[in-house]
Coordinates of N, CA and C in Angstrom, one line a residue:
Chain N
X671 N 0.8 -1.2 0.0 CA 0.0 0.0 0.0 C 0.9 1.2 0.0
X672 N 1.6 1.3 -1.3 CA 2.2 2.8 -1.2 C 1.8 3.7 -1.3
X673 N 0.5 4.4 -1.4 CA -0.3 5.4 -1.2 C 0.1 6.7 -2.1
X674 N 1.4 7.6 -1.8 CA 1.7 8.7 -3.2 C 2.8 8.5 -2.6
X675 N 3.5 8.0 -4.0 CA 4.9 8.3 -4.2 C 5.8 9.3 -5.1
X676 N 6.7 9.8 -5.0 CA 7.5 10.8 -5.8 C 8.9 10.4 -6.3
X677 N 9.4 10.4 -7.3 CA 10.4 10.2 -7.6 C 11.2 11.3 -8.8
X678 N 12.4 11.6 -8.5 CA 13.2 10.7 -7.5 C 13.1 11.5 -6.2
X679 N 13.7 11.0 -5.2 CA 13.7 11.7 -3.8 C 14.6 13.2 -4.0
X680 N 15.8 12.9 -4.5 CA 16.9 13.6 -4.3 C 17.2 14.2 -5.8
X681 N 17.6 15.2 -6.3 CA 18.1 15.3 -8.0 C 18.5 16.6 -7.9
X682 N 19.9 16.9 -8.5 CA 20.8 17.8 -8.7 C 20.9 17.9 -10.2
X683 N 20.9 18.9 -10.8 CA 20.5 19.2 -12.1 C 21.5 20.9 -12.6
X684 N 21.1 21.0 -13.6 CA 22.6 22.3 -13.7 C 21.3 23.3 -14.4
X685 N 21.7 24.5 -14.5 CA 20.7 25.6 -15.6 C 20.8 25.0 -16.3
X686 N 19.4 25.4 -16.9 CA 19.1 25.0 -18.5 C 18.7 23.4 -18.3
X687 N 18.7 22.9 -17.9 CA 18.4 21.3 -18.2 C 16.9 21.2 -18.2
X688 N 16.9 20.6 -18.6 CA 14.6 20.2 -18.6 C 15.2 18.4 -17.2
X689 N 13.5 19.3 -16.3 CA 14.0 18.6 -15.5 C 12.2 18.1 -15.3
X690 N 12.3 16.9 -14.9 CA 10.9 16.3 -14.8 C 10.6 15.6 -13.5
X691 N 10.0 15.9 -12.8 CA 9.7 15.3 -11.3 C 7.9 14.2 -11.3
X692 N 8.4 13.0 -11.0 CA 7.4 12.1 -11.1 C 6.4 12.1 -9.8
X693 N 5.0 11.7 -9.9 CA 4.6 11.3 -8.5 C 3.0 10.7 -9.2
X694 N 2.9 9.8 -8.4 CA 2.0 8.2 -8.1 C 1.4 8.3 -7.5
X695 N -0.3 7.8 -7.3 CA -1.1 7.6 -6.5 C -1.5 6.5 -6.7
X696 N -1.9 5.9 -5.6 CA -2.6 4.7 -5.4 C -3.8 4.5 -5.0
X697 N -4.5 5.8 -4.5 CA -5.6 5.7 -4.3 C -6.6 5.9 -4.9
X698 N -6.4 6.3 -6.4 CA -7.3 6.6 -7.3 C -8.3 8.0 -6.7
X699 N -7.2 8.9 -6.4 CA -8.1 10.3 -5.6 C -7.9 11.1 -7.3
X700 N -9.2 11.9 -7.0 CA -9.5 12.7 -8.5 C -8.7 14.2 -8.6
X701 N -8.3 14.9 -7.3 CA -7.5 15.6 -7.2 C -5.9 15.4 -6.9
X702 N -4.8 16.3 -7.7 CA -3.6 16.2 -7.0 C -3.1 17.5 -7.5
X703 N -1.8 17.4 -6.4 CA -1.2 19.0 -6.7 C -0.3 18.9 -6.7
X704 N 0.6 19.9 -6.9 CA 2.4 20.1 -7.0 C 2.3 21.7 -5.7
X705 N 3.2 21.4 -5.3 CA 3.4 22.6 -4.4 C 5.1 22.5 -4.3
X706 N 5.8 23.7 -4.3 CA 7.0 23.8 -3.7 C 7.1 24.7 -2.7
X707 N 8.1 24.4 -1.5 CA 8.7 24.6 -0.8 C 9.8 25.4 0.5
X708 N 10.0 26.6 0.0 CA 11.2 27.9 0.6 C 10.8 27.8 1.6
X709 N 12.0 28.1 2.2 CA 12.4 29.1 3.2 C 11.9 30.3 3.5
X710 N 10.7 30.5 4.2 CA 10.1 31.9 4.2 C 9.0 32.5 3.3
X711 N 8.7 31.4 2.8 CA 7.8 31.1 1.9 C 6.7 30.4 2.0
X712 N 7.3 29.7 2.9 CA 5.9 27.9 3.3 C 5.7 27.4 2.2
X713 N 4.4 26.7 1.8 CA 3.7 26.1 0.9 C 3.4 26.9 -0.5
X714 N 4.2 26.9 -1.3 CA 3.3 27.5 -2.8 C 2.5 26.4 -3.7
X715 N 1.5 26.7 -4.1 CA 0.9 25.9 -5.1 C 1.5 25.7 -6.4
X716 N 1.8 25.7 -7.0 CA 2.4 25.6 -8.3 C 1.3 25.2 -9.6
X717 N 0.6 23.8 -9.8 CA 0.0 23.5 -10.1 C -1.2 22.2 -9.9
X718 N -2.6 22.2 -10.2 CA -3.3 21.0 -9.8 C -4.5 20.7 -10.7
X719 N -4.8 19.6 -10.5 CA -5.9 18.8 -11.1 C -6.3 18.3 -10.7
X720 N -7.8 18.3 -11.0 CA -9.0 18.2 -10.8 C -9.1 16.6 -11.6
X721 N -8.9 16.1 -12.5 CA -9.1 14.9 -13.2 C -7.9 14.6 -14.0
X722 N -7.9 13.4 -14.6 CA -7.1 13.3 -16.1 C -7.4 14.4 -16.8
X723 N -6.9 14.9 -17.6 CA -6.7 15.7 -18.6 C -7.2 17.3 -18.2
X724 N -7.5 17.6 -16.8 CA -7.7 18.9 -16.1 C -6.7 19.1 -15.1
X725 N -6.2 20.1 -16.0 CA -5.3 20.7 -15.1 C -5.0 22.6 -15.0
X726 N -4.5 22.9 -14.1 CA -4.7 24.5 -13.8 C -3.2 24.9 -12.9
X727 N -3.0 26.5 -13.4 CA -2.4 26.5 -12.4 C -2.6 27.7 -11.2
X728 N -1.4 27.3 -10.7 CA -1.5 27.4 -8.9 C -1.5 29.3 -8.9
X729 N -0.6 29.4 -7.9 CA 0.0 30.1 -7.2 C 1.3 31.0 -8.1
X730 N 2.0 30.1 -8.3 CA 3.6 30.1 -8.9 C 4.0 29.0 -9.9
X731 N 2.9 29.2 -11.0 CA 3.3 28.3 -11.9 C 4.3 28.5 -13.4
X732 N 5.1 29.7 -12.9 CA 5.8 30.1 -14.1 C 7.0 28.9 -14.3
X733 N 7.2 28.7 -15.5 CA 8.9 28.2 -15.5 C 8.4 26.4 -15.4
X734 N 6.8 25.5 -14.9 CA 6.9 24.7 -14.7 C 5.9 23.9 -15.7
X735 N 6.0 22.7 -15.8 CA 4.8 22.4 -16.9 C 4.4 21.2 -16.3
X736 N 2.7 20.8 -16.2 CA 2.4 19.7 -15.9 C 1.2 18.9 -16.9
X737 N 1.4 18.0 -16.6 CA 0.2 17.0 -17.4 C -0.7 15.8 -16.7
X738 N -1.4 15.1 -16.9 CA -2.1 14.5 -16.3 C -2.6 13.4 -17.3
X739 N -2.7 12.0 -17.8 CA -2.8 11.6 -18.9 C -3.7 10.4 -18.2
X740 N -3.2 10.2 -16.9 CA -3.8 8.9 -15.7 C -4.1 9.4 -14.6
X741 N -5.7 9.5 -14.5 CA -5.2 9.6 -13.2 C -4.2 9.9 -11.5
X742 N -3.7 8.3 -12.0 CA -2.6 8.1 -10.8 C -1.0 8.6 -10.9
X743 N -1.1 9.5 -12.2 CA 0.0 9.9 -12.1 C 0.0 11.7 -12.7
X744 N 1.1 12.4 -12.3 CA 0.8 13.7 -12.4 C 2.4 14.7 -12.2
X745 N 3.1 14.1 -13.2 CA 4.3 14.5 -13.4 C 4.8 16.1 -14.0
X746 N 5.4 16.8 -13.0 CA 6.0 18.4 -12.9 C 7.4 18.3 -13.8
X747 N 7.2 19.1 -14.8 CA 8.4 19.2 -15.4 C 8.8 21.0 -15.7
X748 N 10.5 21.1 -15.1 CA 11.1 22.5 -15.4 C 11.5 22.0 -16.8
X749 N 11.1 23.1 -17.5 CA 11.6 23.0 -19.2 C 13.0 23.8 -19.2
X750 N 13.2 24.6 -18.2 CA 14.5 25.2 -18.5 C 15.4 25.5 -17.1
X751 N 15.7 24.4 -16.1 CA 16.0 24.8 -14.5 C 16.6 26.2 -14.3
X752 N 16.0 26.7 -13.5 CA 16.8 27.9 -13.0 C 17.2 27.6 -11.6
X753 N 18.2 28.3 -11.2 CA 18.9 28.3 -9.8 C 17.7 28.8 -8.6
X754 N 16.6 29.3 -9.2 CA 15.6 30.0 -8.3 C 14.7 28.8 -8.0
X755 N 14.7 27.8 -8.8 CA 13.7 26.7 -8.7 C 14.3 25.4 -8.2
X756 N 15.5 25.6 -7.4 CA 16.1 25.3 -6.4 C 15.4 25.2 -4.7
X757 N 14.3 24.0 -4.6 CA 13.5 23.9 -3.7 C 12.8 22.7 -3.1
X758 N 12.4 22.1 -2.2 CA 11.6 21.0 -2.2 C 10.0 20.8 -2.7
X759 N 10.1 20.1 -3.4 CA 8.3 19.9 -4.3 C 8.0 18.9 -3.4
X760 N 6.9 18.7 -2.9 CA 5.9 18.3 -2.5 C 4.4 17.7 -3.7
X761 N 4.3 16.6 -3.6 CA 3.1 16.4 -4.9 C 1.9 15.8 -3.6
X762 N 0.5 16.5 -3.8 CA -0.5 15.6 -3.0 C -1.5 15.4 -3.7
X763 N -2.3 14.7 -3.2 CA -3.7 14.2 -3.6 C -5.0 14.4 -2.8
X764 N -5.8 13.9 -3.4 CA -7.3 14.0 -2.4 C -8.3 13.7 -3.2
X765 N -9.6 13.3 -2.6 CA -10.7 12.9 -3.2 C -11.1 14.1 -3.5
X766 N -11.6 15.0 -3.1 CA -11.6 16.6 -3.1 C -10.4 17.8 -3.1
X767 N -11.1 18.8 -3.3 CA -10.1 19.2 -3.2 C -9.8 20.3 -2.0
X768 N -10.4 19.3 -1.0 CA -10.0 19.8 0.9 C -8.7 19.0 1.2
X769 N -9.0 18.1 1.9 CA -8.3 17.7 2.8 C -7.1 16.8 1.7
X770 N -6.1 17.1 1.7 CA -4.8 16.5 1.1 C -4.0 15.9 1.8
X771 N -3.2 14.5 0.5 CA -2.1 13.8 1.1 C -1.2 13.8 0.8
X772 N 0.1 13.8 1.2 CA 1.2 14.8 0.8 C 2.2 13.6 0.5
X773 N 3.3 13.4 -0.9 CA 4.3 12.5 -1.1 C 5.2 13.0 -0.3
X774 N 6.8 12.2 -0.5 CA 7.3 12.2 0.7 C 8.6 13.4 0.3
X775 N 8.4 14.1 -0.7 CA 9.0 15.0 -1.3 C 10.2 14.8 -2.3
X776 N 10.8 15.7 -3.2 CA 11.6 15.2 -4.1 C 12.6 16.9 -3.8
X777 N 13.5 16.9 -3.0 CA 14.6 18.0 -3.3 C 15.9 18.0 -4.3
X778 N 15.3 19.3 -5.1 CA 15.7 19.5 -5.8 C 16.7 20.9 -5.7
X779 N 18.2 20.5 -6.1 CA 19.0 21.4 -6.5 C 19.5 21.9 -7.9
X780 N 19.4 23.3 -8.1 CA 20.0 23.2 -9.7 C 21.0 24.6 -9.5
X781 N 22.2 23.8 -10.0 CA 23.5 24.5 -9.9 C 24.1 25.6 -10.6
Chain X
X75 N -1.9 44.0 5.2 CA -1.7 42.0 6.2 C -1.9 41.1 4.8
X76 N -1.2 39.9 5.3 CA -1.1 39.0 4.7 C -2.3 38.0 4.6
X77 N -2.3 37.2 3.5 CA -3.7 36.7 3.7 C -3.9 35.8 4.7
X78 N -2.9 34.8 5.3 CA -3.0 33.5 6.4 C -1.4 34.1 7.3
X79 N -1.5 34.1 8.3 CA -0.3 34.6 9.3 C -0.5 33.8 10.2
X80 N 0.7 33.5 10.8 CA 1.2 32.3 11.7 C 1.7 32.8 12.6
X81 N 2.2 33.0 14.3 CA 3.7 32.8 14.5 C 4.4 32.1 14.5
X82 N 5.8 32.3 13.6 CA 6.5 31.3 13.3 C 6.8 30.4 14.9
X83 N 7.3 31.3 16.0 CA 7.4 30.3 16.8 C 9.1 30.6 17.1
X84 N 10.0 29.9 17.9 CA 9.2 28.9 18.3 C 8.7 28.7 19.9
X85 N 7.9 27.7 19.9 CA 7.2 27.9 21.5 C 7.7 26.0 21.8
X86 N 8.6 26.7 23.3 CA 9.0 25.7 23.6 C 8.4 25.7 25.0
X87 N 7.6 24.3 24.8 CA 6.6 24.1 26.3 C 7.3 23.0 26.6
X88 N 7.2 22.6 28.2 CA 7.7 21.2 29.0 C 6.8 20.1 28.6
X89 N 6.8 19.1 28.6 CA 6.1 18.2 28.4 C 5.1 17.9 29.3
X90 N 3.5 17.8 29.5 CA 2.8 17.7 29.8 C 1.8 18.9 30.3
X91 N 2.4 20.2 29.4 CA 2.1 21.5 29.5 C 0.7 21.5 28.0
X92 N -0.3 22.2 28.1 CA -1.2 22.8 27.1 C -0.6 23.9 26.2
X93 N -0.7 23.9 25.4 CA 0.0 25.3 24.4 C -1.5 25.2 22.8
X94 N -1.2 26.4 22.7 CA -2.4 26.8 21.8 C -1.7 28.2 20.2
X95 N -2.3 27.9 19.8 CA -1.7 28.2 18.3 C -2.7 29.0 17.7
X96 N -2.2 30.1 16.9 CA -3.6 30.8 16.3 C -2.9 30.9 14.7
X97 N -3.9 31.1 14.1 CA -3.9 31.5 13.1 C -4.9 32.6 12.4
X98 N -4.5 33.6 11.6 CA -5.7 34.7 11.4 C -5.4 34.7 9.8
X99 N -6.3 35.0 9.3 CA -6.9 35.0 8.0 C -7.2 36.1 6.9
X100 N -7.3 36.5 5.9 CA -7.8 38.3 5.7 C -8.7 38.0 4.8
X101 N -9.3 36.7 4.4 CA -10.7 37.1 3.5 C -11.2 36.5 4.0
X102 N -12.3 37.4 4.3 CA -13.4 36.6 5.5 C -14.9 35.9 4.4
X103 N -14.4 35.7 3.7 CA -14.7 34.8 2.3 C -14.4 33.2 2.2
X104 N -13.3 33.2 2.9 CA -12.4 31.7 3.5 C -13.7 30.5 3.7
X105 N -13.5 29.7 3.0 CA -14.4 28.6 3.6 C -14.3 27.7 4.2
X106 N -13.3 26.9 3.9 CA -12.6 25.4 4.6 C -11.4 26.1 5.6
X107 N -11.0 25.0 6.5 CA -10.0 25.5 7.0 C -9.3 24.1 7.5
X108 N -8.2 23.8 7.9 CA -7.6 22.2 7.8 C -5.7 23.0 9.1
X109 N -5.5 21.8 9.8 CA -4.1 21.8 10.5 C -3.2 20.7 9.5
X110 N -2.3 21.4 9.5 CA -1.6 20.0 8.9 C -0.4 20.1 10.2
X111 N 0.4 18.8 10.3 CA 2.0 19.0 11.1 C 3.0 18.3 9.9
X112 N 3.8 19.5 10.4 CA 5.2 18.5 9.5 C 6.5 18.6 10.5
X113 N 7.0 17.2 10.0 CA 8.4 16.8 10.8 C 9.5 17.3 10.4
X114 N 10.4 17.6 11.0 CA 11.4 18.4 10.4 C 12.2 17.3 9.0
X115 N 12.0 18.1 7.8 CA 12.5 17.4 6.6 C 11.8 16.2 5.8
X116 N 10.1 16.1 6.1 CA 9.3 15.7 6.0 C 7.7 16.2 5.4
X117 N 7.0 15.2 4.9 CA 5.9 16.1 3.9 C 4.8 16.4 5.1
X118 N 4.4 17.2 5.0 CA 2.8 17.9 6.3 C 2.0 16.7 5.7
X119 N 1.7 16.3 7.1 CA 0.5 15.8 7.3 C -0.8 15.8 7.8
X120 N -1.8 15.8 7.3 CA -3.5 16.0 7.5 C -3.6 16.0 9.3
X121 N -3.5 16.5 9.8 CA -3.9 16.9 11.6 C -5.5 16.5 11.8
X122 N -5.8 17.6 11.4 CA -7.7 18.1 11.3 C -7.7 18.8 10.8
X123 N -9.7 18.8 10.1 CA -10.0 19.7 9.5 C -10.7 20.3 11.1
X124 N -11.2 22.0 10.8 CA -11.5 22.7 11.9 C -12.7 23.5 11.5
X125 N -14.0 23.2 12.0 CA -15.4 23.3 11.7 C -15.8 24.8 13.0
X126 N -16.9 25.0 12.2 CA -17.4 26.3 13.5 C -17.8 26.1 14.9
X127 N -18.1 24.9 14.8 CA -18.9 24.1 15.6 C -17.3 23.6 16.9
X128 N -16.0 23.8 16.3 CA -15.0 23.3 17.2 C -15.1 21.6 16.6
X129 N -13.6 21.3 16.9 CA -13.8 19.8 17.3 C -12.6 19.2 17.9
X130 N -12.7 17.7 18.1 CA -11.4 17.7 19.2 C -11.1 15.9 18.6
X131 N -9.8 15.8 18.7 CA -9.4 14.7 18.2 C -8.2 14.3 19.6
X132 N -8.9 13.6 20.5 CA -7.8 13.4 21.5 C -7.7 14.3 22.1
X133 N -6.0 14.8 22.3 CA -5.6 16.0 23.2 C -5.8 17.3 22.1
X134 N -6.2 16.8 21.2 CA -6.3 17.8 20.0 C -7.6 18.9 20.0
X135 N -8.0 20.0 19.9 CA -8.6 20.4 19.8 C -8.4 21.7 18.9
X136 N -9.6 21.7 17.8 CA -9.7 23.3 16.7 C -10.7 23.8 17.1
X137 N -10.7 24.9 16.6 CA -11.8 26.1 17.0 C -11.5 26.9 15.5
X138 N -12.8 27.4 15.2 CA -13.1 28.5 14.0 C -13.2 29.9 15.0
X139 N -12.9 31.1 14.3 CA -13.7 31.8 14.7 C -13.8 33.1 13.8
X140 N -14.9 32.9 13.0 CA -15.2 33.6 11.7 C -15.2 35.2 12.1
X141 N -15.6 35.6 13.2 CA -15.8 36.9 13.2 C -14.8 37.8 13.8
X142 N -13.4 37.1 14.0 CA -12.4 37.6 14.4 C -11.4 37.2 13.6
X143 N -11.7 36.1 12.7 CA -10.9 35.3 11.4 C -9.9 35.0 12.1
X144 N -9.9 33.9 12.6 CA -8.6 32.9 12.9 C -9.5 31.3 13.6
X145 N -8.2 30.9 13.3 CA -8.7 29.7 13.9 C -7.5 29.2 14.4
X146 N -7.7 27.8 15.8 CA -6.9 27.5 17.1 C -6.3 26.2 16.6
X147 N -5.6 25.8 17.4 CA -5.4 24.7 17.8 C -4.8 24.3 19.3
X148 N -5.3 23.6 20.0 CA -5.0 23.4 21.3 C -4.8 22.0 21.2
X149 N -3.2 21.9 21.8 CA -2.6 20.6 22.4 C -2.6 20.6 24.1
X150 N -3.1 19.3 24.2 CA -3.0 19.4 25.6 C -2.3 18.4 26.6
X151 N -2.0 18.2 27.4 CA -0.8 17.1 27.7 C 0.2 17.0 26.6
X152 N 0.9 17.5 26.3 CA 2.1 17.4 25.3 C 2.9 16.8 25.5
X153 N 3.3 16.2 24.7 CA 4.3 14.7 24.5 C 5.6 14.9 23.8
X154 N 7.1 14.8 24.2 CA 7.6 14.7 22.9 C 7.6 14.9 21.8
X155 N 6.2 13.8 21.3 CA 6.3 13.5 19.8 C 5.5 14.6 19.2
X156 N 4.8 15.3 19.9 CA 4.4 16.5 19.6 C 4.6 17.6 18.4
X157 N 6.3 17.4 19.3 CA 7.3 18.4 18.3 C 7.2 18.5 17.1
X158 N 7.1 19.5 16.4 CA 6.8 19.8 14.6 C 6.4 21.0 14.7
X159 N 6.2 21.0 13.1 CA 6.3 22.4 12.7 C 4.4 22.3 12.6
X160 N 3.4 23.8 12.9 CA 2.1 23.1 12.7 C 1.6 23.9 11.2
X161 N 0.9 23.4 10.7 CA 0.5 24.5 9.3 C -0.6 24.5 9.1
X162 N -1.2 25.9 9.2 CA -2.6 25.9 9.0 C -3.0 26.5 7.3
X163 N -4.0 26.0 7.0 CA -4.3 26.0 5.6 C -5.8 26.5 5.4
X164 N -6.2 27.3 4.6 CA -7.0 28.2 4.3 C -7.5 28.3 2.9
X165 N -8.7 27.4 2.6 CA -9.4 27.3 1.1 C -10.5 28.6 1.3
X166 N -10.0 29.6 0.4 CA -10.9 30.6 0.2 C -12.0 30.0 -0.9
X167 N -11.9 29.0 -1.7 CA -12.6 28.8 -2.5 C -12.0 27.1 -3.0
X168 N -13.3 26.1 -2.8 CA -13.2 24.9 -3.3 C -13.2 25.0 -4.6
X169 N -12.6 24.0 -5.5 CA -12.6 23.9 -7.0 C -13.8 23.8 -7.4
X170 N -14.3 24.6 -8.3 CA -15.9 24.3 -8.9 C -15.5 24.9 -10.3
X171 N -14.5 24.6 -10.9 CA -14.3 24.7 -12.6 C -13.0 25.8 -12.9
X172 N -12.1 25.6 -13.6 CA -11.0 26.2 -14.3 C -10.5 27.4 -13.3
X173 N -9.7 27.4 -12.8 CA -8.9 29.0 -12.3 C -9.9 28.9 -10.9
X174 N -11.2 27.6 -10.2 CA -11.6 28.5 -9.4 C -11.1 28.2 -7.7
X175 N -9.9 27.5 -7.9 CA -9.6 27.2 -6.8 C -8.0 27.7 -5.7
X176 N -8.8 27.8 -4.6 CA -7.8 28.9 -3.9 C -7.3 28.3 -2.6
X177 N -6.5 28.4 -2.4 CA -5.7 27.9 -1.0 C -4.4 28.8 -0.9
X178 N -4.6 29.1 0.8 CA -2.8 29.7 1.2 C -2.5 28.9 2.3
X179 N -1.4 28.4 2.3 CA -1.2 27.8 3.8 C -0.4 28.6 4.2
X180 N -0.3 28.5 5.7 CA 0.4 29.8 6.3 C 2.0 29.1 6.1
X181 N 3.0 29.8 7.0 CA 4.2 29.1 7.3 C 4.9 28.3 8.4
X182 N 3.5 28.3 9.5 CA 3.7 27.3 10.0 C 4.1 28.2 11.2
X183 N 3.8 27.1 12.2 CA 4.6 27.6 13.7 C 5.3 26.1 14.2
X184 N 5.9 26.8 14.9 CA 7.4 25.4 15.1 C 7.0 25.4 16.7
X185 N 6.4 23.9 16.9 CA 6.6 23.2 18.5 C 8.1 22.9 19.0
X186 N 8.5 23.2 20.4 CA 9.5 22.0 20.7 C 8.9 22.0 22.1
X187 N 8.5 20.4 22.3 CA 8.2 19.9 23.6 C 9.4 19.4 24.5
X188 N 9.6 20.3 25.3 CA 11.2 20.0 26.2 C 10.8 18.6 27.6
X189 N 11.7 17.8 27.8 CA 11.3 16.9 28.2 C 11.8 17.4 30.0

């Protein structure tokens, strides 16, 4: 019962690289989100969806691109890393879109 | 003011001491409201949701309070495991179609339960 997974945990990456962060659900929840991370910042949204093929963005969704093709999966990708987008992502889920479950995060550095 | 404000903290209580947490709000439009805790270097997790009505999960207890816009959390007998960071989270608006969904979570206030 792995519930939401993210992969990879850890990823060091340079400017400029197209960088793609994965994340799983097992619960067949209709909602999931991308949120990153700062220092002094708390929680930003970034991007979320409502179903397969609904998606919207957040908060701070410049610089980041998402898709949704299944369900259970809902993979964040930087088309061009910048040193600013040097943060931990967080990916969660939910039947709605109240109460969320949070993967176990994916920190990300870009050099 | 900011839309969800925390104090960061931190509040260091002895162990089996009550400590209480606020959080204040700026759109009094806010509908849902939710605690999450997170462990240091770890993803937040779902605490409670926190209704008008109050509710209490254990030593846990939330409180709304719409007309002064914040809402509580009270631990009581505090444990060690206590310790975390707490994050309160604020849906101004459930998803109901394209662009219409809203959330800010604050930044959290940081427990340390001293033994």
């Amino acid at each position: 019962d792995a519930g939401i997974t993210q992969s990879p945990r850890y990823k060091i990456t340079e400017t400029g690289r197209q960088v793609t962060l994965m994340c799983h659900q097992t619960w067949s929840h209709s909602y999931m989100f991308w949120y990153r991370q700062d220092l002094g910042h708390g929680l930003r949204l970034i991007y979320y969806s409502a179903a397969a093929d609904i998606t919207d963005k957040g908060e701070v969704p410049d610089g980041y691109v998402v898709s949704r093709s299944k369900t259970e999966n809902f993979p964040l990708t930087l088309e061009s890393a910048t040193r600013s987008q040097t943060s931990v992502y967080f990916c969660a889920s939910g039947i709605g879109s109240y109460e969320q479950y949070f993967g176990p995060g994916t920190r990300l550095t870009v050099t | 003011r900011k839309e969800v404000e925390q104090d960061p903290g931190p509040f260091n209580v002895p162990e089996g001491a009550t400590v209480a947490f606020n959080c204040t709000y700026s759109n009094s439009a806010s509908q849902s409201f939710f605690w999450y805790r997170q462990d240091c270097r770890k993803e937040p997790k779902l605490l409670m949701s926190v209704y008008s009505s109050g509710n209490e999960d254990g030593r846990f207890t939330a409180q709304l309070n719409r007309a002064s816009q914040y809402i509580s959390l009270l631990i009581r007998d505090s444990k060690l495991s206590d310790s975390a960071t707490y994050l309160c989270v604020v849906i101004l608006s459930p998803y109901s179609g394209a662009g219409s969904y809203q959330l800010t979570f604050g930044k959290g206030t940081k427990l340390s339960v001293i033994p």
